[in-house]
């Protein structure tokens, strides 16, 4: 099968890495891809939001399956676009339509969905510019800290945890009146702050049946000890020791099953990944957010643990035959450490030559913000590479990942040296 992956990050390189291991893989294309995908597939210089150009490439290259990596084309309706064109209707796709992608595209939609279908989540209210005064009064009656979330997509930056009432009021005003996050904050969800330990659970579904993929814990803060600014993710581990069989049973029965039932009741034929961001709050699962795709860098620890043919899983999902697919998971531990460009997550460097990756022998390299140029590999984004180590013990997996992160070299490189260490105590 000829397959096209949309995206350019570590997640998409991980998809490509696994798909090229399948006997079902004929030609593999990635749009736009990175220096890592260029080594194992054909990169197409097309934006993943340019649906017309994507359609042209699909027809020109006899592509039979499209796997959508990032959230933006899903929310903008890439599946709907393909279904609207007669010559593209036959193309298989993994990724929900625009209605299904609203689980991620609108915090207000997803919160209302959770409440309607009994999915445990923090209590919340939504406000607009016209109801700002009501929002300010609402804040006065809430416990601190309090969470403010931009309703729409804000590149992972639309969440503020306010520690004081003054900060909360100022942030709400900036988001609604000053459009701090553009159109994304034309609505703001004010949400109760939950304490506990976060983890991510991933579901692959064809709309009827589903598979629960390996869970993961990621590390969002730039600084060690979870300090400093939020990033797109500095590393991840899988499995998560505190995600016991009892806890995961609660996740399936209290979260996944009601979510699937709710999608059906709403008339949403959801095909693709559902990323469920959870808080383990006093031993019970509470949903922080849904995403309509796999996480990054969590994918770089989830996919290495899936032993089944990943392309076969994708085809089965797209054909609504997921219940027939083989699905097995390794008991090994996977740890990924992300190396980032100097200055990230603020203004960061680009165009630095990367060396040392050839000496990495005991870990898998997933390129993210890289590009090939004149036989060299250059930095081309904030998160540059994810280095994944696997072992029968968590300690050894951490060591492999950290050693690889140490070996990869470029000017201004930074990485956290504590990925996974907090999980060792469980």
Coordinates of C-alpha atoms in Angstrom, one line a residue:
X1 CA 0.0 0.0 0.0
X2 CA 1.2 3.5 -0.9
X3 CA 0.8 5.7 2.3
X4 CA 1.1 9.4 3.0
X5 CA 1.7 10.8 6.5
X6 CA 0.9 14.4 7.1
X7 CA 3.2 16.2 9.5
X8 CA 6.8 17.1 10.2
X9 CA 7.5 16.2 13.8
X10 CA 8.9 13.4 16.0
X11 CA 5.4 11.8 16.0
X12 CA 5.4 11.6 12.2
X13 CA 8.9 10.2 12.1
X14 CA 7.9 7.5 14.6
X15 CA 4.9 6.7 12.4
X16 CA 7.1 6.4 9.3
X17 CA 9.7 4.3 11.2
X18 CA 7.1 1.8 12.2
X19 CA 5.3 1.7 8.8
X20 CA 8.5 1.0 6.9
X21 CA 8.9 -2.1 9.0
X22 CA 5.7 -3.5 7.6
X23 CA 5.6 -6.0 4.7
X24 CA 2.4 -4.2 3.6
X25 CA 4.4 -1.0 2.9
X26 CA 5.1 -0.2 -0.8
X27 CA 5.8 3.5 -1.1
X28 CA 5.8 5.9 1.8
X29 CA 5.5 9.7 1.6
X30 CA 5.6 12.4 4.3
X31 CA 4.3 16.0 3.8
X32 CA 6.3 18.0 4.6
X33 CA 8.5 15.6 6.8
X34 CA 12.0 16.3 8.2
X35 CA 15.5 15.1 7.8
X36 CA 14.7 11.8 9.6
X37 CA 11.7 10.9 7.4
X38 CA 13.8 11.9 4.3
X39 CA 16.1 8.9 5.2
X40 CA 13.3 6.3 5.0
X41 CA 10.5 7.9 2.9
X42 CA 9.9 10.5 0.2
X43 CA 9.3 14.0 1.6
X44 CA 6.8 16.1 -0.2
X45 CA 7.3 19.9 0.2
X46 CA 3.7 20.5 0.9
X47 CA 2.1 22.2 4.0
X48 CA -0.2 19.7 5.8
X49 CA -2.9 22.4 5.7
X50 CA -2.8 22.8 1.9
X51 CA -5.6 20.4 1.1
X52 CA -5.6 21.0 -2.6
X53 CA -1.8 20.3 -3.0
X54 CA -2.2 17.2 -0.7
X55 CA -5.0 16.0 -3.0
X56 CA -2.9 16.5 -6.1
X57 CA 0.0 14.5 -4.5
X58 CA -2.4 11.7 -3.5
X59 CA -3.7 11.3 -7.0
X60 CA -0.3 11.7 -8.7
X61 CA 1.4 9.1 -6.4
X62 CA -1.5 6.6 -6.3
X63 CA -1.7 7.0 -2.5
X64 CA -4.3 4.7 -0.9
X65 CA -4.0 5.6 2.8
X66 CA -3.5 9.0 4.5
X67 CA -2.5 9.2 8.2
X68 CA -3.0 12.6 9.7
X69 CA -0.4 13.5 12.4
X70 CA -1.2 17.0 13.7
X71 CA -4.5 18.5 15.0
X72 CA -4.7 21.5 12.7
X73 CA -5.6 19.8 9.4
X74 CA -8.1 17.6 11.4
X75 CA -9.9 20.6 12.9
X76 CA -9.8 22.4 9.5
X77 CA -11.6 19.3 8.0
X78 CA -9.1 17.4 5.8
X79 CA -11.3 14.3 6.0
X80 CA -14.3 16.3 5.1
X81 CA -12.4 17.8 2.1
X82 CA -11.5 14.3 0.8
X83 CA -15.1 13.1 1.2
X84 CA -16.4 16.1 -0.7
X85 CA -14.4 15.2 -3.9
X86 CA -15.6 12.2 -5.8
X87 CA -12.1 11.2 -7.1
X88 CA -10.8 11.1 -3.5
X89 CA -13.6 9.3 -1.7
X90 CA -11.9 5.9 -2.1
X91 CA -8.8 7.1 -0.3
X92 CA -8.5 5.5 3.2
X93 CA -7.8 7.9 6.0
X94 CA -6.9 7.7 9.7
X95 CA -8.1 10.8 11.5
X96 CA -11.6 12.1 12.5
X97 CA -13.7 14.6 10.5
X98 CA -14.0 18.2 11.6
X99 CA -17.0 17.4 13.9
X100 CA -15.0 14.7 15.7
X101 CA -11.9 16.9 15.9
X102 CA -13.9 19.4 17.9
X103 CA -13.0 17.2 20.9
X104 CA -9.7 19.0 20.6
X105 CA -10.6 22.1 18.5
X106 CA -13.0 23.5 21.1
X107 CA -12.5 23.2 24.9
X108 CA -16.1 24.4 25.4
X109 CA -17.4 21.6 23.1
X110 CA -15.3 18.9 24.8
X111 CA -16.3 20.1 28.4
X112 CA -20.0 20.1 27.4
X113 CA -19.5 16.6 25.8
X114 CA -17.9 15.3 29.0
X115 CA -20.7 16.6 31.2
X116 CA -23.4 15.4 28.9
X117 CA -22.0 11.8 28.8
X118 CA -20.9 11.5 32.4
X119 CA -17.1 11.6 31.8
X120 CA -15.4 12.7 35.0
X121 CA -13.8 16.1 34.7
X122 CA -13.2 19.3 36.6
X123 CA -16.2 21.6 37.0
X124 CA -16.1 24.6 34.7
X125 CA -17.9 27.5 33.0
X126 CA -17.3 29.2 29.7
X127 CA -17.3 33.0 29.1
X128 CA -17.1 35.4 26.1
X129 CA -16.2 39.0 25.6
X130 CA -19.9 39.8 26.1
X131 CA -20.1 37.9 29.4
X132 CA -16.8 39.2 30.8
X133 CA -18.4 40.8 33.9
X134 CA -20.1 37.5 34.7
X135 CA -16.7 35.8 34.3
X136 CA -15.0 38.2 36.7
X137 CA -17.7 37.6 39.3
X138 CA -17.5 33.9 38.8
X139 CA -13.7 34.0 39.5
X140 CA -14.4 35.7 42.8
X141 CA -16.4 32.7 44.0
X142 CA -13.7 30.1 43.0
X143 CA -10.9 28.4 44.9
X144 CA -7.3 29.2 43.9
X145 CA -5.3 28.3 41.9
X146 CA -7.8 28.4 38.9
X147 CA -7.3 27.3 35.3
X148 CA -8.1 29.5 32.3
X149 CA -8.2 27.8 28.9
X150 CA -8.6 29.4 25.4
X151 CA -11.4 27.6 23.7
X152 CA -9.6 27.0 20.4
X153 CA -6.3 25.8 19.2
X154 CA -3.4 28.0 20.5
X155 CA -0.3 25.9 19.7
X156 CA -0.2 24.5 23.2
X157 CA 0.0 27.9 24.8
X158 CA -3.6 28.7 25.6
X159 CA -3.7 27.5 29.2
X160 CA -3.0 29.8 32.2
X161 CA -2.9 28.6 35.8
X162 CA -3.6 31.7 37.9
X163 CA -2.3 31.7 41.4
X164 CA -4.1 34.8 42.6
X165 CA -7.5 36.4 41.9
X166 CA -5.8 39.5 40.4
X167 CA -3.8 37.3 38.0
X168 CA -7.0 35.4 37.1
X169 CA -9.0 38.5 36.4
X170 CA -6.2 40.1 34.4
X171 CA -5.7 37.0 32.3
X172 CA -9.4 36.6 31.6
X173 CA -9.6 40.2 30.4
X174 CA -6.4 39.8 28.2
X175 CA -7.8 36.7 26.7
X176 CA -11.3 37.9 25.9
X177 CA -10.8 41.7 25.3
X178 CA -7.2 41.9 24.1
X179 CA -7.4 38.6 22.1
X180 CA -4.2 37.3 23.8
X181 CA -4.4 34.1 21.9
X182 CA -6.2 35.5 18.8
X183 CA -9.5 33.8 17.8
X184 CA -8.6 30.9 20.0
X185 CA -9.6 32.9 23.1
X186 CA -12.8 34.4 21.8
X187 CA -14.3 32.0 24.4
X188 CA -12.5 31.1 27.6
X189 CA -13.2 28.1 29.8
X190 CA -12.6 28.7 33.5
X191 CA -11.9 25.4 35.2
X192 CA -11.3 24.0 38.7
X193 CA -7.7 23.2 39.4
X194 CA -7.2 19.5 40.1
X195 CA -4.2 18.1 42.0
X196 CA -2.6 14.7 41.3
X197 CA -0.4 13.0 38.8
X198 CA -1.0 13.4 35.0
X199 CA -0.7 10.7 32.4
X200 CA -1.9 10.2 28.9
X201 CA -4.0 7.3 27.6
X202 CA -4.4 6.7 23.9
X203 CA -7.2 5.0 22.1
X204 CA -7.3 3.9 18.5
X205 CA -10.8 3.5 17.1
X206 CA -12.7 2.9 13.9
X207 CA -15.8 4.3 15.4
X208 CA -17.2 0.9 16.6
X209 CA -14.3 -1.0 18.2
X210 CA -11.2 0.3 19.8
X211 CA -7.8 -0.6 21.1
X212 CA -6.2 1.0 24.2
X213 CA -2.6 1.8 23.3
X214 CA 0.2 1.9 25.8
X215 CA -0.2 4.8 28.3
X216 CA 2.6 7.4 28.8
X217 CA 3.7 10.2 31.0
X218 CA 5.3 13.3 29.5
X219 CA 7.3 16.2 30.9
X220 CA 6.1 19.6 29.8
X221 CA 8.3 22.1 31.7
X222 CA 11.6 23.2 30.3
X223 CA 13.4 22.9 33.6
X224 CA 14.4 19.9 35.7
X225 CA 12.1 19.2 38.6
X226 CA 9.2 20.4 36.4
X227 CA 10.1 24.0 36.7
X228 CA 10.0 26.9 34.2
X229 CA 8.0 27.5 31.1
X230 CA 5.7 25.0 29.5
X231 CA 6.9 23.4 26.3
X232 CA 5.6 20.9 23.7
X233 CA 7.2 18.2 25.8
X234 CA 10.7 17.5 26.9
X235 CA 10.4 13.7 27.2
X236 CA 8.1 10.8 28.0
X237 CA 8.0 7.4 29.7
X238 CA 5.9 4.3 29.1
X239 CA 4.5 2.2 30.8
X240 CA 3.5 4.4 33.8
X241 CA 3.9 2.5 37.0
X242 CA 1.0 4.2 38.9
X243 CA -1.4 3.3 36.0
X244 CA -2.2 0.0 37.7
X245 CA -4.7 -2.6 36.3
X246 CA -7.3 -1.2 38.7
X247 CA -6.8 2.4 37.6
X248 CA -6.8 1.5 33.9
X249 CA -10.0 -0.5 34.4
X250 CA -11.5 2.6 35.9
X251 CA -10.2 4.6 32.9
X252 CA -11.9 2.2 30.4
X253 CA -15.2 2.0 32.2
X254 CA -15.5 5.6 33.4
X255 CA -13.8 7.5 30.5
X256 CA -13.3 5.4 27.3
X257 CA -16.7 3.6 27.1
X258 CA -18.7 6.8 27.9
X259 CA -16.7 8.7 25.4
X260 CA -17.3 6.1 22.6
X261 CA -21.0 6.0 23.5
X262 CA -21.2 9.8 23.4
X263 CA -19.6 10.0 20.0
X264 CA -22.1 7.5 18.6
X265 CA -25.0 9.4 20.3
X266 CA -23.8 12.6 18.7
X267 CA -23.7 11.0 15.3
X268 CA -20.0 11.3 15.0
X269 CA -18.3 8.4 13.1
X270 CA -14.9 8.9 14.8
X271 CA -12.0 7.2 13.0
X272 CA -8.5 7.7 14.3
X273 CA -6.7 8.4 17.6
X274 CA -8.2 9.8 20.8
X275 CA -5.6 11.2 23.2
X276 CA -7.0 11.4 26.7
X277 CA -5.1 13.7 29.1
X278 CA -5.9 12.4 32.6
X279 CA -5.3 13.4 36.1
X280 CA -5.0 10.6 38.7
X281 CA -6.8 12.6 41.4
X282 CA -6.9 10.6 44.6
X283 CA -6.9 7.3 42.7
X284 CA -9.7 8.3 40.3
X285 CA -9.3 9.3 36.6
X286 CA -10.4 12.8 35.7
X287 CA -10.2 14.0 32.1
X288 CA -8.2 17.2 31.6
X289 CA -8.5 17.3 27.9
X290 CA -9.1 15.3 24.7
X291 CA -6.9 15.5 21.7
X292 CA -7.9 14.2 18.3
X293 CA -4.4 12.7 17.5
X294 CA -1.4 11.1 19.1
X295 CA 0.8 13.1 21.4
X296 CA 4.3 14.2 20.8
X297 CA 6.7 13.1 22.4
X298 CA 4.5 10.4 23.8
X299 CA 4.3 8.7 20.4
X300 CA 8.0 8.1 20.5
X301 CA 7.6 5.8 23.6
X302 CA 4.1 4.4 22.6
X303 CA 4.9 3.1 19.1
X304 CA 8.2 1.3 20.1
X305 CA 6.1 -0.7 22.5
X306 CA 3.5 -1.8 20.0
X307 CA 4.7 -5.2 18.6
X308 CA 1.9 -5.6 16.0
X309 CA 2.3 -4.5 12.4
X310 CA 1.4 -0.8 12.7
X311 CA 0.5 -0.3 9.1
X312 CA -1.9 -3.3 9.4
X313 CA -3.5 -1.5 12.4
X314 CA -3.9 1.7 10.4
X315 CA -5.5 -0.1 7.4
X316 CA -7.8 -2.0 9.7
X317 CA -8.8 1.3 11.4
X318 CA -9.5 3.0 8.1
X319 CA -11.5 0.1 6.8
X320 CA -13.6 -0.2 9.9
X321 CA -12.1 -3.6 10.7
X322 CA -10.1 -2.8 13.8
X323 CA -11.8 -5.7 15.7
X324 CA -10.0 -8.1 13.4
X325 CA -6.5 -6.7 13.8
X326 CA -3.8 -8.3 15.9
X327 CA -2.7 -6.1 18.8
X328 CA 0.2 -7.0 21.2
X329 CA 2.2 -4.7 23.4
X330 CA 5.8 -5.2 24.7
X331 CA 6.4 -5.3 28.5
X332 CA 9.6 -3.4 28.0
X333 CA 10.1 0.2 29.3
X334 CA 10.5 3.0 26.8
X335 CA 12.0 6.4 27.7
X336 CA 12.5 9.3 25.3
X337 CA 14.5 12.5 26.0
X338 CA 14.0 15.5 23.8
X339 CA 17.0 17.7 22.8
X340 CA 15.9 21.3 22.1
X341 CA 17.4 24.3 20.4
X342 CA 19.0 27.1 22.5
X343 CA 16.3 29.6 23.6
X344 CA 13.4 27.2 23.4
X345 CA 10.5 27.6 24.2
X346 CA 11.0 31.3 23.5
X347 CA 12.9 32.6 20.4
X348 CA 15.2 29.7 19.5
X349 CA 18.1 29.2 17.1
X350 CA 17.7 27.5 13.7
X351 CA 20.2 26.3 11.1
X352 CA 22.8 24.8 13.4
X353 CA 24.6 21.7 12.1
X354 CA 23.8 18.5 14.1
X355 CA 26.6 15.9 14.6
X356 CA 27.1 12.9 16.8
X357 CA 23.9 11.1 16.0
X358 CA 25.8 8.5 14.0
X359 CA 27.4 7.3 17.2
X360 CA 24.0 6.6 18.8
X361 CA 23.8 2.8 18.9
X362 CA 21.6 1.9 21.9
X363 CA 18.6 4.2 21.2
X364 CA 16.3 5.1 18.4
X365 CA 16.5 8.7 17.0
X366 CA 13.3 10.4 16.0
X367 CA 13.8 13.6 14.2
X368 CA 11.5 16.6 14.9
X369 CA 12.8 20.1 14.1
X370 CA 15.4 19.0 11.5
X371 CA 16.0 19.5 7.8
X372 CA 18.5 18.0 5.4
X373 CA 20.7 20.5 3.5
X374 CA 23.8 19.8 1.3
X375 CA 24.4 16.4 2.9
X376 CA 24.1 17.8 6.5
X377 CA 21.3 17.7 9.0
X378 CA 20.4 21.2 10.4
X379 CA 18.2 22.3 13.3
X380 CA 14.9 23.6 12.0
X381 CA 12.6 23.8 15.1
X382 CA 12.5 24.2 18.9
X383 CA 12.3 20.5 19.6
X384 CA 15.1 19.0 17.5
X385 CA 15.2 15.2 18.2
X386 CA 13.7 12.7 20.6
X387 CA 16.0 9.9 21.7
X388 CA 14.2 6.7 22.8
X389 CA 15.8 4.0 24.9
X390 CA 14.2 0.6 25.6
X391 CA 15.0 -2.0 28.2
X392 CA 13.5 -4.6 30.6
X393 CA 14.0 -2.1 33.4
X394 CA 13.1 1.6 33.6
X395 CA 16.6 2.5 35.0
X396 CA 18.3 1.0 31.9
X397 CA 15.9 2.6 29.5
X398 CA 16.6 6.0 31.2
X399 CA 20.3 5.5 30.9
X400 CA 20.1 4.6 27.1
X401 CA 17.9 7.6 26.4
X402 CA 20.1 10.0 28.3
X403 CA 23.3 8.7 26.8
X404 CA 21.9 9.2 23.3
X405 CA 20.8 12.8 24.2
X406 CA 24.3 13.4 25.5
X407 CA 25.9 12.1 22.2
X408 CA 23.8 14.3 19.8
X409 CA 25.6 17.6 19.4
X410 CA 24.7 21.1 18.1
X411 CA 25.3 24.6 19.3
X412 CA 22.9 25.6 22.1
X413 CA 21.6 22.1 22.7
X414 CA 19.7 21.6 25.9
X415 CA 17.9 18.6 27.4
X416 CA 16.5 17.6 30.8
X417 CA 18.6 15.1 32.7
X418 CA 15.7 14.0 35.0
X419 CA 13.3 12.4 32.5
X420 CA 11.8 9.3 34.2
X421 CA 13.6 9.7 37.5
X422 CA 10.4 10.7 39.4
X423 CA 8.7 7.5 38.2
X424 CA 11.4 5.3 39.7
X425 CA 9.9 5.7 43.2
X426 CA 6.7 3.9 42.2

